[in-house]
Amino acid sequence: MTAIGARTKVGGLALAGVDVLVAESPEAVRRAWRELEATVSLVIVTAEAAEILGAGQPPAAGPAPSRPLVVVMPR
């Protein structure tokens, strides 16, 4: 399980064992998404990161063997 977004929104998830990828800029969000490990099955993204990744919907937003399930945090 991995979380992507601003430190203030995803940092606390590390206490629950989530791998946190702090991404404060649009390019950092895109880079974090591209560099996800193939073994990640669940990605938690902030609403802002979801918008950056694609018109309010993160790419690969559904479960499948080749992509993770994506959950968008509320604002």
Tab-separated table of C-alpha atoms in Angstrom:
chain	number	residue	atom	x	y	z
A	1	MET	CA	0.000	0.000	0.000
A	2	THR	CA	1.349	3.399	-1.025
A	3	ALA	CA	0.119	6.975	-0.599
A	4	ILE	CA	0.962	9.886	-2.902
A	5	GLY	CA	0.447	13.552	-2.103
A	6	ALA	CA	1.422	16.524	0.000
A	7	ARG	CA	3.317	15.736	3.217
A	8	THR	CA	0.649	17.353	5.394
A	9	LYS	CA	-2.030	15.056	3.973
A	10	VAL	CA	-0.271	11.700	3.626
A	11	GLY	CA	2.539	11.865	6.191
A	12	GLY	CA	0.482	10.416	9.035
A	13	LEU	CA	-0.333	7.301	7.005
A	14	ALA	CA	3.242	6.144	7.548
A	15	LEU	CA	2.278	5.470	11.177
A	16	ALA	CA	-0.130	2.827	9.870
A	17	GLY	CA	2.555	1.164	7.770
A	18	VAL	CA	1.727	2.822	4.452
A	19	ASP	CA	4.643	3.630	2.145
A	20	VAL	CA	4.389	7.397	1.684
A	21	LEU	CA	5.611	9.166	-1.439
A	22	VAL	CA	5.596	12.879	-0.697
A	23	ALA	CA	4.800	14.792	-3.859
A	24	GLU	CA	4.314	18.541	-3.524
A	25	SER	CA	4.374	19.562	-7.204
A	26	PRO	CA	2.604	18.285	-10.321
A	27	GLU	CA	5.829	16.821	-11.700
A	28	ALA	CA	6.576	15.093	-8.381
A	29	VAL	CA	3.101	13.528	-8.396
A	30	ARG	CA	3.561	12.246	-11.954
A	31	ARG	CA	7.038	10.925	-11.133
A	32	ALA	CA	5.774	9.147	-7.998
A	33	TRP	CA	3.020	7.490	-10.052
A	34	ARG	CA	5.439	6.382	-12.794
A	35	GLU	CA	7.877	4.971	-10.244
A	36	LEU	CA	5.373	2.866	-8.290
A	37	GLU	CA	6.656	-0.634	-7.749
A	38	ALA	CA	4.850	-3.336	-9.700
A	39	THR	CA	3.932	-5.079	-6.446
A	40	VAL	CA	1.807	-2.167	-5.149
A	41	SER	CA	-1.831	-3.258	-5.059
A	42	LEU	CA	-3.420	-0.181	-3.439
A	43	VAL	CA	-2.578	3.488	-3.961
A	44	ILE	CA	-4.073	6.252	-1.834
A	45	VAL	CA	-3.870	9.653	-3.522
A	46	THR	CA	-4.920	13.079	-2.325
A	47	ALA	CA	-7.678	14.816	-4.276
A	48	GLU	CA	-5.087	17.257	-5.596
A	49	ALA	CA	-2.817	14.437	-6.795
A	50	ALA	CA	-5.783	12.723	-8.460
A	51	GLU	CA	-6.535	15.895	-10.407
A	52	ILE	CA	-2.919	16.149	-11.528
A	53	LEU	CA	-2.924	12.537	-12.676
A	54	GLY	CA	-5.906	13.029	-14.912
A	55	ALA	CA	-8.969	15.277	-14.877
A	56	GLY	CA	-10.003	14.269	-11.367
A	57	GLN	CA	-9.567	10.566	-12.046
A	58	PRO	CA	-6.224	8.881	-11.438
A	59	PRO	CA	-5.003	6.593	-14.213
A	60	ALA	CA	-5.778	2.910	-13.820
A	61	ALA	CA	-8.556	3.653	-11.333
A	62	GLY	CA	-9.878	0.128	-11.152
A	63	PRO	CA	-8.605	-3.186	-9.891
A	64	ALA	CA	-6.935	-5.542	-12.339
A	65	PRO	CA	-4.018	-7.947	-12.143
A	66	SER	CA	-1.744	-5.454	-13.901
A	67	ARG	CA	-2.667	-2.271	-12.029
A	68	PRO	CA	-3.382	-1.124	-8.483
A	69	LEU	CA	-6.677	-0.151	-6.937
A	70	VAL	CA	-6.718	3.639	-6.440
A	71	VAL	CA	-8.492	5.420	-3.601
A	72	VAL	CA	-8.870	9.205	-3.633
A	73	MET	CA	-8.826	10.966	-0.264
A	74	PRO	CA	-11.559	13.536	0.313
A	75	ARG	CA	-10.517	17.189	0.389
